[in-house]
Short mmCIF file of C-alpha atoms and ligand atoms in Angstrom, two decimals:
data_model
loop_
_atom_site.label_atom_id
_atom_site.label_comp_id
_atom_site.label_asym_id
_atom_site.label_seq_id
_atom_site.Cartn_x
_atom_site.Cartn_y
_atom_site.Cartn_z
CA UNK H 1 46.06 1.01 16.29
CA UNK H 2 43.23 3.54 16.78
CA UNK H 3 40.71 1.25 18.46
CA UNK H 4 38.09 4.03 18.92
CA UNK H 5 37.91 4.55 15.17
CA UNK H 6 37.79 0.82 14.56
CA UNK H 7 34.80 0.50 16.92
CA UNK H 8 32.82 3.50 15.66
CA UNK H 9 33.25 3.19 11.89
CA UNK H 10 30.60 0.79 10.50
CA UNK H 11 32.29 -1.75 8.25
CA UNK H 12 30.67 -3.97 5.63
CA UNK H 13 30.90 -6.76 8.19
CA UNK H 14 29.08 -4.87 10.96
CA UNK H 15 26.48 -3.60 8.47
CA UNK H 16 25.72 -7.14 7.37
CA UNK H 17 25.33 -8.11 11.05
CA UNK H 18 22.43 -5.67 11.42
CA UNK H 19 19.23 -7.76 11.43
CA UNK H 20 17.36 -8.00 8.14
CA UNK H 21 13.94 -6.40 8.58
CA UNK H 22 12.43 -6.47 5.08
CA UNK H 23 13.54 -9.17 2.60
CA UNK H 24 14.47 -8.08 -0.93
CA UNK H 25 11.31 -9.51 -2.52
CA UNK H 26 9.20 -7.50 -0.04
CA UNK H 27 11.00 -4.26 -0.87
CA UNK H 28 10.73 -4.79 -4.62
CA UNK H 29 7.02 -5.69 -4.49
CA UNK H 30 6.30 -2.79 -2.10
CA UNK H 31 7.85 -0.15 -4.37
CA UNK H 32 6.33 -1.64 -7.54
CA UNK H 33 2.99 -1.73 -5.76
CA UNK H 34 3.31 1.90 -4.61
CA UNK H 35 4.27 2.96 -8.17
CA UNK H 36 1.33 1.11 -9.75
CA UNK H 37 -1.18 2.26 -7.09
CA UNK H 38 -0.17 5.92 -7.51
CA UNK H 39 -0.45 5.72 -11.32
CA UNK H 40 -3.86 4.10 -10.98
CA UNK H 41 -5.01 6.80 -8.54
CA UNK H 42 -3.88 9.75 -10.64
CA UNK H 43 -5.10 8.34 -13.97
CA UNK H 44 -8.33 7.19 -12.26
CA UNK H 45 -8.97 10.80 -11.27
CA UNK H 46 -8.93 11.87 -14.94
CA UNK H 47 -11.23 8.97 -15.95
CA UNK H 48 -13.61 9.88 -13.10
CA UNK H 49 -13.78 13.52 -14.20
CA UNK H 50 -14.95 12.45 -17.69
CA UNK H 51 -18.19 11.18 -16.10
CA UNK H 52 -18.31 11.85 -12.32
CA UNK H 53 -20.28 9.37 -10.19
CA UNK H 54 -20.93 12.23 -7.75
CA UNK H 55 -21.54 15.33 -9.92
CA UNK H 56 -20.52 17.72 -7.13
CA UNK H 57 -17.13 16.02 -6.61
CA UNK H 58 -14.52 16.90 -9.24
CA UNK H 59 -10.84 15.86 -9.06
CA UNK H 60 -8.60 18.88 -9.83
CA UNK H 61 -7.12 18.16 -13.32
CA UNK H 62 -3.70 19.32 -12.04
CA UNK H 63 -3.44 16.17 -9.87
CA UNK H 64 -4.54 13.76 -12.60
CA UNK H 65 -2.49 11.77 -15.11
CA UNK H 66 -3.05 11.10 -18.80
CA UNK H 67 -3.99 14.52 -20.19
CA UNK H 68 -7.33 13.31 -21.56
CA UNK H 69 -9.73 10.38 -21.14
CA UNK H 70 -8.00 8.14 -23.72
CA UNK H 71 -4.53 8.81 -22.31
CA UNK H 72 -5.69 8.24 -18.73
CA UNK H 73 -7.31 4.91 -19.70
CA UNK H 74 -4.02 3.73 -21.20
CA UNK H 75 -2.09 4.58 -18.02
CA UNK H 76 -4.86 2.97 -15.93
CA UNK H 77 -4.84 -0.36 -17.81
CA UNK H 78 -1.03 -0.51 -18.02
CA UNK H 79 -0.65 0.00 -14.26
CA UNK H 80 -3.54 -2.42 -13.64
CA UNK H 81 -1.51 -5.43 -14.88
CA UNK H 82 1.50 -4.41 -12.81
CA UNK H 83 -0.68 -3.95 -9.70
CA UNK H 84 -2.41 -7.34 -10.17
CA UNK H 85 0.64 -9.52 -10.95
CA UNK H 86 2.86 -7.76 -8.42
CA UNK H 87 0.07 -8.01 -5.82
CA UNK H 88 -0.27 -11.77 -6.42
CA UNK H 89 3.51 -12.22 -5.95
CA UNK H 90 3.44 -10.08 -2.75
CA UNK H 91 0.54 -11.98 -1.17
CA UNK H 92 1.78 -15.44 -2.29
CA UNK H 93 5.34 -14.91 -0.93
CA UNK H 94 4.01 -13.34 2.26
CA UNK H 95 1.71 -16.30 2.96
CA UNK H 96 4.17 -18.99 1.79
CA UNK H 97 7.01 -17.60 3.96
CA UNK H 98 4.72 -17.35 7.00
CA UNK H 99 5.61 -13.63 7.20
CA UNK H 100 1.98 -12.62 6.72
CA UNK H 101 0.94 -14.29 10.00
CA UNK H 102 3.90 -13.13 12.09
CA UNK H 103 3.92 -9.50 10.84
CA UNK H 104 0.20 -8.70 10.85
CA UNK H 105 -1.01 -10.91 13.73
CA UNK H 106 -1.94 -11.03 16.56
CA UNK H 107 -4.29 -8.08 16.13
CA UNK H 108 -6.96 -7.01 18.61
CA UNK H 109 -9.37 -4.03 18.89
CA UNK H 110 -8.01 -3.33 22.38
CA UNK H 111 -4.43 -3.30 21.08
CA UNK H 112 -5.36 -0.99 18.18
CA UNK H 113 -7.04 1.44 20.60
CA UNK H 114 -4.06 1.31 23.00
CA UNK H 115 -1.51 2.01 20.25
CA UNK H 116 -3.74 4.66 18.65
CA UNK H 117 -4.02 6.56 21.96
CA UNK H 118 -0.27 6.15 22.56
CA UNK H 119 0.40 7.57 19.07
CA UNK H 120 -1.83 10.59 19.78
CA UNK H 121 0.17 11.26 22.96
CA UNK H 122 3.45 10.79 21.04
CA UNK H 123 4.30 7.82 23.26
CA UNK H 124 4.33 5.03 20.69
CA UNK H 125 7.57 3.08 20.86
CA UNK H 126 9.60 2.69 17.64
CA UNK H 127 12.40 0.83 19.41
CA UNK H 128 12.02 -2.40 17.44
CA UNK H 129 11.60 -1.70 13.70
CA UNK H 130 11.03 -5.43 13.08
CA UNK H 131 7.57 -5.21 14.61
CA UNK H 132 4.60 -3.22 13.38
CA UNK H 133 2.39 -1.61 16.01
CA UNK H 134 -1.31 -2.57 16.04
CA UNK H 135 -2.43 0.57 14.16
CA UNK H 136 0.09 -0.20 11.41
CA UNK H 137 -1.02 -3.84 11.24
CA UNK H 138 -4.64 -2.78 10.86
CA UNK H 139 -3.84 -0.07 8.30
CA UNK H 140 -1.75 -2.47 6.16
CA UNK H 141 -4.42 -5.18 6.26
CA UNK H 142 -7.11 -2.62 5.37
CA UNK H 143 -5.12 -1.31 2.40
CA UNK H 144 -4.39 -4.84 1.12
CA UNK H 145 -8.13 -5.68 1.24
CA UNK H 146 -8.93 -2.25 -0.24
CA UNK H 147 -6.63 -2.94 -3.21
CA UNK H 148 -8.41 -6.27 -3.81
CA UNK H 149 -11.79 -4.46 -3.73
CA UNK H 150 -10.40 -1.82 -6.12
CA UNK H 151 -9.27 -4.47 -8.60
CA UNK H 152 -12.53 -6.49 -8.39
CA UNK H 153 -14.81 -3.42 -8.68
CA UNK H 154 -12.61 -2.17 -11.55
CA UNK H 155 -13.03 -5.50 -13.34
CA UNK H 156 -16.81 -5.33 -12.78
CA UNK H 157 -16.86 -1.89 -14.48
CA UNK H 158 -14.34 -2.64 -17.24
CA UNK H 159 -15.65 -6.10 -18.24
CA UNK H 160 -19.14 -5.97 -16.79
CA UNK H 161 -20.61 -8.24 -19.52
CA UNK H 162 -17.84 -10.84 -19.16
CA UNK H 163 -18.05 -10.91 -15.33
CA UNK H 164 -21.81 -10.84 -14.58
CA UNK H 165 -21.43 -12.52 -11.17
CA UNK H 166 -18.84 -9.95 -10.07
CA UNK H 167 -21.06 -7.14 -11.35
CA UNK H 168 -24.09 -8.46 -9.44
CA UNK H 169 -22.02 -9.01 -6.27
CA UNK H 170 -21.13 -5.30 -6.44
CA UNK H 171 -24.85 -4.46 -6.70
CA UNK H 172 -24.86 -3.80 -10.46
CA UNK H 173 -22.78 -1.62 -12.79
CA UNK H 174 -23.67 1.75 -11.21
CA UNK H 175 -23.03 0.54 -7.65
CA UNK H 176 -19.72 -1.00 -8.79
CA UNK H 177 -18.66 2.52 -9.83
CA UNK H 178 -19.57 3.84 -6.36
CA UNK H 179 -17.65 0.96 -4.71
CA UNK H 180 -14.64 1.72 -6.97
CA UNK H 181 -14.71 5.43 -6.09
CA UNK H 182 -15.05 4.78 -2.33
CA UNK H 183 -12.20 2.23 -2.38
CA UNK H 184 -10.07 4.80 -4.22
CA UNK H 185 -10.89 7.37 -1.51
CA UNK H 186 -9.78 4.87 1.19
CA UNK H 187 -6.51 4.29 -0.73
CA UNK H 188 -5.91 8.05 -1.01
CA UNK H 189 -6.51 8.50 2.75
CA UNK H 190 -4.10 5.60 3.46
CA UNK H 191 -1.38 7.10 1.25
CA UNK H 192 -1.60 10.51 2.97
CA UNK H 193 -1.48 8.91 6.43
CA UNK H 194 1.20 6.38 5.46
CA UNK H 195 3.57 8.96 3.95
CA UNK H 196 3.01 11.27 6.97
CA UNK H 197 3.89 8.46 9.38
CA UNK H 198 6.99 7.55 7.33
CA UNK H 199 8.06 11.22 7.41
CA UNK H 200 7.67 11.21 11.22
CA UNK H 201 9.82 8.05 11.54
CA UNK H 202 12.34 8.41 8.66
CA UNK H 203 14.32 5.39 9.89
CA UNK H 204 11.46 3.19 8.64
CA UNK H 205 12.10 4.49 5.09
CA UNK H 206 15.74 3.38 5.31
CA UNK H 207 14.63 -0.13 6.32
CA UNK H 208 12.24 -0.26 3.35
CA UNK H 209 15.13 0.79 1.06
CA UNK H 210 18.10 -1.17 2.45
CA UNK H 211 16.21 -3.94 4.22
CA UNK H 212 18.20 -3.50 7.46
C1 HEM V 1 0.89 4.19 -2.85
C2 HEM V 1 0.62 3.18 -2.26
C3 HEM V 1 1.30 2.47 -1.11
C4 HEM V 1 0.79 1.35 -0.58
C5 HEM V 1 -0.49 0.66 -1.01
C6 HEM V 1 1.69 0.94 0.49
C7 HEM V 1 1.49 -0.19 1.28
C8 HEM V 1 2.34 -0.63 2.26
C9 HEM V 1 2.18 -1.87 2.98
C10 HEM V 1 1.03 -2.86 2.79
C11 HEM V 1 3.22 -1.99 3.84
C12 HEM V 1 3.51 -3.17 4.76
C13 HEM V 1 4.35 -4.13 3.93
C14 HEM V 1 4.64 -5.45 4.61
O1 HEM V 1 5.30 -5.46 5.66
O2 HEM V 1 4.21 -6.50 4.09
C15 HEM V 1 4.04 -0.80 3.67
C16 HEM V 1 5.20 -0.53 4.40
C17 HEM V 1 5.97 0.60 4.23
N1 HEM V 1 5.79 1.59 3.29
FE1 HEM V 1 4.28 1.71 1.94
N2 HEM V 1 2.73 1.82 0.58
C18 HEM V 1 2.55 2.78 -0.37
C19 HEM V 1 3.38 3.86 -0.62
C20 HEM V 1 4.50 4.18 0.11
C21 HEM V 1 5.32 5.36 -0.07
C22 HEM V 1 5.06 6.46 -1.13
C23 HEM V 1 6.31 5.31 0.86
C24 HEM V 1 7.43 6.30 1.11
C25 HEM V 1 7.26 7.52 1.44
C26 HEM V 1 6.13 4.10 1.63
C27 HEM V 1 6.95 3.67 2.65
C28 HEM V 1 6.78 2.54 3.42
C29 HEM V 1 7.65 2.14 4.51
C30 HEM V 1 8.86 2.91 4.98
C31 HEM V 1 7.13 0.95 5.03
C32 HEM V 1 7.69 0.16 6.23
C33 HEM V 1 7.14 0.79 7.49
C34 HEM V 1 7.86 0.28 8.72
O3 HEM V 1 8.76 -0.55 8.61
O4 HEM V 1 7.53 0.77 9.82
N3 HEM V 1 5.02 3.45 1.15
N4 HEM V 1 3.49 0.00 2.71
#
């Protein structure tokens, strides 16, 4: 028997022995969330252009979705429900399974600075894909909170009469629009950084697809 071949060829058995890094529910909610967030960003750009909060900032129509204001609003509201219900499932399962506390904590400013400087020097270890580094932990927590702010400020703009408390907490209708725009800018910056980091460590993409 060719023992070398037997040892080197990954079988279904050896593949299933590789540790599971991302459970199936996490992968499904992540990709649904990414899909919904991108649709909201691109259609939001078209809605913004119809009446810009900052007149000197215009989103290039070529990177917007919907074709016109009415079309963009339809995309925006359709993706909104997906983002909200999928987000609730993601957060609920994360907290209930205890994953939220083990994956994103402990987190410390000193650790973030250490890992950030290591990343700049190209010395950040990617040896254990089960653990996020401190910069990743912070970025993921920031984007989760940012998505909550996006949804709440969006609700304050969309249903400002029905949600007066939310509207006032945002500082009124006009300020809610500014909050919504700034939260969208944070999401866009996250996506650019996130996709760049994934491209630099392509193995992480495989774990988010296959789970192992
Ligand atoms: C558009 C909005 C997106 C958002 C808001 C987002 C958010 C997140 C969050 C919060 C996590 C951590 C998940 C957890 O462990 O609970 C994560 C992980 C990950 N995301 Fe995204 N993501 C987005 C788009 C993408 C895209 C387009 C890609 C592919 C290019 C991608 C690839 C990944 C990978 C590979 C991981 C795991 C990283 C690792 O294991 O080191 N994401 N994302």
